[in-house]
Short mmCIF file of N, CA and C in Angstrom, two decimals:
data_model
loop_
_atom_site.label_atom_id
_atom_site.label_comp_id
_atom_site.label_asym_id
_atom_site.label_seq_id
_atom_site.Cartn_x
_atom_site.Cartn_y
_atom_site.Cartn_z
N UNK X 81 0.84 -1.19 0.00
CA UNK X 81 0.00 0.00 0.00
C UNK X 81 0.87 1.24 0.00
N UNK X 82 0.44 2.23 -0.70
CA UNK X 82 1.09 3.53 -0.70
C UNK X 82 0.85 4.22 0.62
N UNK X 83 1.83 4.98 1.10
CA UNK X 83 1.64 5.75 2.33
C UNK X 83 0.63 6.85 2.05
N UNK X 84 -0.28 7.06 3.00
CA UNK X 84 -1.33 8.06 2.84
C UNK X 84 -1.46 8.90 4.10
N UNK X 85 -2.14 10.03 3.96
CA UNK X 85 -2.52 10.88 5.08
C UNK X 85 -3.98 11.26 4.88
N UNK X 86 -4.62 11.74 5.94
CA UNK X 86 -6.00 12.22 5.83
C UNK X 86 -5.97 13.74 5.85
N UNK X 87 -6.67 14.33 4.91
CA UNK X 87 -6.82 15.77 4.86
C UNK X 87 -8.29 16.12 4.78
N UNK X 88 -8.61 17.34 5.19
CA UNK X 88 -10.00 17.82 5.17
C UNK X 88 -9.96 19.34 5.23
N UNK X 89 -11.13 19.93 5.33
CA UNK X 89 -11.22 21.37 5.55
C UNK X 89 -11.92 21.61 6.88
N UNK X 90 -11.38 22.52 7.66
CA UNK X 90 -12.00 22.87 8.94
C UNK X 90 -13.32 23.57 8.63
N UNK X 91 -14.37 23.17 9.30
CA UNK X 91 -15.71 23.67 8.98
C UNK X 91 -15.87 25.16 9.28
N UNK X 92 -15.34 25.64 10.38
CA UNK X 92 -15.61 27.03 10.77
C UNK X 92 -14.99 28.07 9.86
N UNK X 93 -13.88 27.72 9.16
CA UNK X 93 -13.25 28.73 8.31
C UNK X 93 -12.74 28.21 6.97
N UNK X 94 -12.90 26.92 6.71
CA UNK X 94 -12.51 26.35 5.43
C UNK X 94 -11.03 26.07 5.27
N UNK X 95 -10.24 26.30 6.31
CA UNK X 95 -8.80 26.09 6.23
C UNK X 95 -8.50 24.61 6.04
N UNK X 96 -7.48 24.32 5.23
CA UNK X 96 -7.04 22.94 5.01
C UNK X 96 -6.37 22.43 6.28
N UNK X 97 -6.75 21.22 6.69
CA UNK X 97 -6.15 20.61 7.88
C UNK X 97 -5.76 19.17 7.58
N UNK X 98 -4.87 18.65 8.43
CA UNK X 98 -4.31 17.31 8.27
C UNK X 98 -4.49 16.55 9.58
N UNK X 99 -4.88 15.29 9.50
CA UNK X 99 -5.05 14.46 10.68
C UNK X 99 -3.67 14.15 11.27
N UNK X 100 -3.54 14.34 12.58
CA UNK X 100 -2.26 14.14 13.26
C UNK X 100 -2.22 12.78 13.97
N UNK X 101 -1.06 12.46 14.51
CA UNK X 101 -0.87 11.17 15.18
C UNK X 101 -1.80 11.01 16.37
N UNK X 102 -2.15 12.11 17.04
CA UNK X 102 -3.05 12.02 18.20
C UNK X 102 -4.52 12.17 17.80
N UNK X 103 -4.79 12.04 16.49
CA UNK X 103 -6.13 12.13 15.91
C UNK X 103 -6.75 13.52 16.06
N UNK X 104 -5.90 14.52 16.19
CA UNK X 104 -6.32 15.91 16.15
C UNK X 104 -6.14 16.43 14.73
N UNK X 105 -6.28 17.72 14.56
CA UNK X 105 -6.16 18.33 13.24
C UNK X 105 -5.16 19.47 13.30
N UNK X 106 -4.31 19.55 12.30
CA UNK X 106 -3.29 20.60 12.23
C UNK X 106 -3.33 21.27 10.87
N UNK X 107 -3.01 22.54 10.85
CA UNK X 107 -2.87 23.27 9.59
C UNK X 107 -1.54 22.95 8.92
N UNK X 108 -0.65 22.29 9.63
CA UNK X 108 0.69 21.99 9.12
C UNK X 108 0.75 20.58 8.54
N UNK X 109 1.04 20.49 7.25
CA UNK X 109 1.17 19.19 6.59
C UNK X 109 2.22 18.33 7.28
N UNK X 110 3.29 18.95 7.74
CA UNK X 110 4.40 18.21 8.35
C UNK X 110 3.98 17.48 9.62
N UNK X 111 2.84 17.84 10.20
CA UNK X 111 2.35 17.18 11.40
C UNK X 111 1.36 16.06 11.09
N UNK X 112 1.14 15.79 9.79
CA UNK X 112 0.17 14.76 9.44
C UNK X 112 0.68 13.36 9.78
N UNK X 113 -0.26 12.50 10.08
CA UNK X 113 0.04 11.12 10.48
C UNK X 113 0.17 10.24 9.25
N UNK X 114 1.34 9.60 9.05
CA UNK X 114 1.48 8.68 7.91
C UNK X 114 0.72 7.38 8.17
N UNK X 115 -0.03 6.94 7.19
CA UNK X 115 -0.82 5.71 7.28
C UNK X 115 -0.18 4.71 6.33
N UNK X 116 0.34 3.65 6.89
CA UNK X 116 1.15 2.72 6.09
C UNK X 116 0.45 1.43 5.69
N UNK X 117 -0.77 1.22 6.19
CA UNK X 117 -1.50 0.03 5.76
C UNK X 117 -3.01 0.32 5.77
N UNK X 118 -3.74 -0.63 5.22
CA UNK X 118 -5.19 -0.43 5.08
C UNK X 118 -5.91 -0.29 6.41
N UNK X 119 -5.45 -1.02 7.43
CA UNK X 119 -6.11 -0.94 8.74
C UNK X 119 -5.92 0.45 9.34
N UNK X 120 -4.71 1.01 9.22
CA UNK X 120 -4.46 2.37 9.72
C UNK X 120 -5.31 3.38 8.96
N UNK X 121 -5.38 3.22 7.64
CA UNK X 121 -6.16 4.15 6.82
C UNK X 121 -7.64 4.09 7.20
N UNK X 122 -8.16 2.89 7.40
CA UNK X 122 -9.56 2.73 7.76
C UNK X 122 -9.84 3.38 9.12
N UNK X 123 -8.97 3.15 10.10
CA UNK X 123 -9.14 3.73 11.43
C UNK X 123 -9.06 5.26 11.37
N UNK X 124 -8.16 5.79 10.56
CA UNK X 124 -8.02 7.24 10.44
C UNK X 124 -9.26 7.85 9.80
N UNK X 125 -9.81 7.21 8.79
CA UNK X 125 -11.03 7.72 8.16
C UNK X 125 -12.22 7.64 9.12
N UNK X 126 -12.24 6.61 9.96
CA UNK X 126 -13.30 6.53 10.98
C UNK X 126 -13.17 7.68 11.97
N UNK X 127 -11.94 8.00 12.38
CA UNK X 127 -11.71 9.14 13.28
C UNK X 127 -12.13 10.44 12.60
N UNK X 128 -11.83 10.55 11.32
CA UNK X 128 -12.25 11.75 10.57
C UNK X 128 -13.76 11.83 10.50
N UNK X 129 -14.41 10.69 10.37
CA UNK X 129 -15.87 10.66 10.35
C UNK X 129 -16.48 11.17 11.65
N UNK X 130 -15.83 10.86 12.76
CA UNK X 130 -16.28 11.38 14.07
C UNK X 130 -16.16 12.90 14.07
N UNK X 131 -15.06 13.42 13.51
CA UNK X 131 -14.86 14.88 13.44
C UNK X 131 -15.89 15.53 12.53
N UNK X 132 -16.31 14.84 11.48
CA UNK X 132 -17.37 15.36 10.61
C UNK X 132 -18.68 15.45 11.38
N UNK X 133 -19.01 14.39 12.10
CA UNK X 133 -20.25 14.39 12.89
C UNK X 133 -20.24 15.46 13.97
N UNK X 134 -19.04 15.75 14.49
CA UNK X 134 -18.90 16.80 15.51
C UNK X 134 -18.83 18.19 14.88
N UNK X 135 -18.94 18.25 13.56
CA UNK X 135 -18.91 19.50 12.80
C UNK X 135 -17.61 20.27 12.98
N UNK X 136 -16.50 19.51 13.02
CA UNK X 136 -15.18 20.12 13.08
C UNK X 136 -14.56 20.26 11.70
N UNK X 137 -14.76 19.24 10.85
CA UNK X 137 -14.20 19.23 9.51
C UNK X 137 -15.24 18.76 8.50
N UNK X 138 -14.95 19.03 7.24
CA UNK X 138 -15.77 18.53 6.13
C UNK X 138 -14.87 17.94 5.07
N UNK X 139 -15.41 16.98 4.35
CA UNK X 139 -14.73 16.43 3.18
C UNK X 139 -13.43 15.70 3.42
N UNK X 140 -13.28 14.92 4.48
CA UNK X 140 -12.02 14.23 4.68
C UNK X 140 -11.79 13.16 3.62
N UNK X 141 -10.53 13.00 3.24
CA UNK X 141 -10.17 11.96 2.28
C UNK X 141 -8.72 11.58 2.45
N UNK X 142 -8.36 10.43 1.89
CA UNK X 142 -6.99 9.95 1.91
C UNK X 142 -6.22 10.56 0.76
N UNK X 143 -5.00 11.00 1.05
CA UNK X 143 -4.12 11.56 0.02
C UNK X 143 -2.80 10.79 0.05
N UNK X 144 -2.33 10.39 -1.11
CA UNK X 144 -1.07 9.66 -1.18
C UNK X 144 0.11 10.61 -0.97
N UNK X 145 1.10 10.10 -0.24
CA UNK X 145 2.32 10.87 0.02
C UNK X 145 3.53 9.98 -0.20
N UNK X 146 4.68 10.60 -0.39
CA UNK X 146 5.94 9.89 -0.45
C UNK X 146 6.65 10.08 0.87
N UNK X 147 7.25 9.02 1.37
CA UNK X 147 8.04 9.10 2.59
C UNK X 147 9.50 9.22 2.19
N UNK X 148 10.12 10.33 2.54
CA UNK X 148 11.51 10.58 2.19
C UNK X 148 12.32 10.78 3.47
N UNK X 149 13.65 10.79 3.37
CA UNK X 149 14.47 11.06 4.56
C UNK X 149 14.17 12.43 5.18
N UNK X 150 13.69 13.36 4.37
CA UNK X 150 13.35 14.70 4.86
C UNK X 150 11.95 14.77 5.46
N UNK X 151 11.17 13.71 5.32
CA UNK X 151 9.81 13.69 5.83
C UNK X 151 8.80 13.36 4.73
N UNK X 152 7.54 13.55 5.04
CA UNK X 152 6.48 13.27 4.07
C UNK X 152 6.44 14.35 3.00
N UNK X 153 6.18 13.93 1.78
CA UNK X 153 6.03 14.86 0.65
C UNK X 153 4.74 14.51 -0.09
N UNK X 154 3.89 15.52 -0.36
CA UNK X 154 2.66 15.24 -1.11
C UNK X 154 2.98 14.65 -2.48
N UNK X 155 2.15 13.72 -2.90
CA UNK X 155 2.39 12.98 -4.14
C UNK X 155 1.79 13.66 -5.38
N UNK X 156 0.73 14.41 -5.23
CA UNK X 156 0.05 15.00 -6.38
C UNK X 156 0.17 16.53 -6.35
N UNK X 157 -0.05 17.13 -7.50
CA UNK X 157 -0.01 18.60 -7.59
C UNK X 157 -1.06 19.21 -6.66
N UNK X 158 -2.24 18.63 -6.62
CA UNK X 158 -3.30 19.14 -5.75
C UNK X 158 -2.83 19.19 -4.30
N UNK X 159 -2.25 18.09 -3.82
CA UNK X 159 -1.83 18.04 -2.43
C UNK X 159 -0.60 18.91 -2.16
N UNK X 160 0.27 19.07 -3.16
CA UNK X 160 1.40 20.00 -2.98
C UNK X 160 0.88 21.42 -2.79
N UNK X 161 -0.14 21.79 -3.55
CA UNK X 161 -0.74 23.12 -3.41
C UNK X 161 -1.40 23.26 -2.04
N UNK X 162 -2.18 22.25 -1.65
CA UNK X 162 -2.85 22.30 -0.35
C UNK X 162 -1.84 22.36 0.80
N UNK X 163 -0.77 21.59 0.71
CA UNK X 163 0.24 21.55 1.77
C UNK X 163 1.06 22.84 1.85
N UNK X 164 1.19 23.53 0.73
CA UNK X 164 2.00 24.76 0.71
C UNK X 164 1.34 25.90 1.46
N UNK X 165 0.03 25.85 1.59
CA UNK X 165 -0.76 26.89 2.27
C UNK X 165 -0.64 28.24 1.57
N UNK X 166 -0.19 28.25 0.33
CA UNK X 166 -0.09 29.49 -0.43
C UNK X 166 -1.34 29.68 -1.26
N UNK X 167 -1.77 30.93 -1.46
CA UNK X 167 -2.96 31.16 -2.29
C UNK X 167 -2.67 30.82 -3.76
N UNK X 168 -3.69 30.36 -4.45
CA UNK X 168 -3.52 30.06 -5.87
C UNK X 168 -3.89 31.25 -6.75
N UNK X 169 -4.47 32.28 -6.15
CA UNK X 169 -4.70 33.55 -6.85
C UNK X 169 -4.25 34.67 -5.93
N UNK X 170 -4.00 35.82 -6.49
CA UNK X 170 -3.58 36.96 -5.69
C UNK X 170 -4.68 38.02 -5.71
N UNK X 171 -4.71 38.91 -4.71
CA UNK X 171 -5.77 39.92 -4.64
C UNK X 171 -5.87 40.79 -5.88
N UNK X 172 -4.77 41.03 -6.57
CA UNK X 172 -4.81 41.87 -7.77
C UNK X 172 -5.54 41.21 -8.93
N UNK X 173 -5.82 39.92 -8.82
CA UNK X 173 -6.56 39.24 -9.88
C UNK X 173 -8.06 39.46 -9.75
N UNK X 174 -8.49 40.14 -8.69
CA UNK X 174 -9.90 40.47 -8.52
C UNK X 174 -10.74 39.27 -8.19
N UNK X 175 -12.03 39.49 -8.22
CA UNK X 175 -12.96 38.38 -7.97
C UNK X 175 -13.91 38.26 -9.13
N UNK X 176 -14.45 37.10 -9.30
CA UNK X 176 -15.35 36.83 -10.40
C UNK X 176 -16.75 37.27 -10.00
N UNK X 177 -17.41 38.03 -10.84
CA UNK X 177 -18.74 38.55 -10.54
C UNK X 177 -19.85 37.67 -11.08
N UNK X 178 -19.48 36.69 -11.88
CA UNK X 178 -20.50 35.83 -12.48
C UNK X 178 -20.98 36.34 -13.82
N UNK X 179 -20.40 37.45 -14.26
CA UNK X 179 -20.77 38.01 -15.57
C UNK X 179 -19.56 37.98 -16.49
N UNK X 180 -19.81 37.73 -17.74
CA UNK X 180 -18.75 37.78 -18.74
C UNK X 180 -19.02 39.01 -19.59
N UNK X 181 -18.07 39.90 -19.57
CA UNK X 181 -18.20 41.17 -20.32
C UNK X 181 -17.75 40.97 -21.76
N UNK X 182 -18.42 41.69 -22.63
CA UNK X 182 -18.00 41.83 -24.00
C UNK X 182 -18.20 40.71 -24.88
#
């Protein structure tokens, strides 16, 4: 099995969070709990389900990661973006109004 972590969004503000070893949630990817087998992954998703019912997080899912000597590294572009905590747009790009001009 590929090493995985659980990620979700915190319900109160939408911030990306990662399930930690103590089954809490952290904004820091580096604190995420590596899941190395199916039993660990199942237990972690069950813990995430409890957090969903408690209205702490929404949309938890498993994300594949690589385990390196430097630590865990996100495997996909999506997870690299989520783990970086950097915005994908800047304020100067404005906001979409729902209208297409011209």
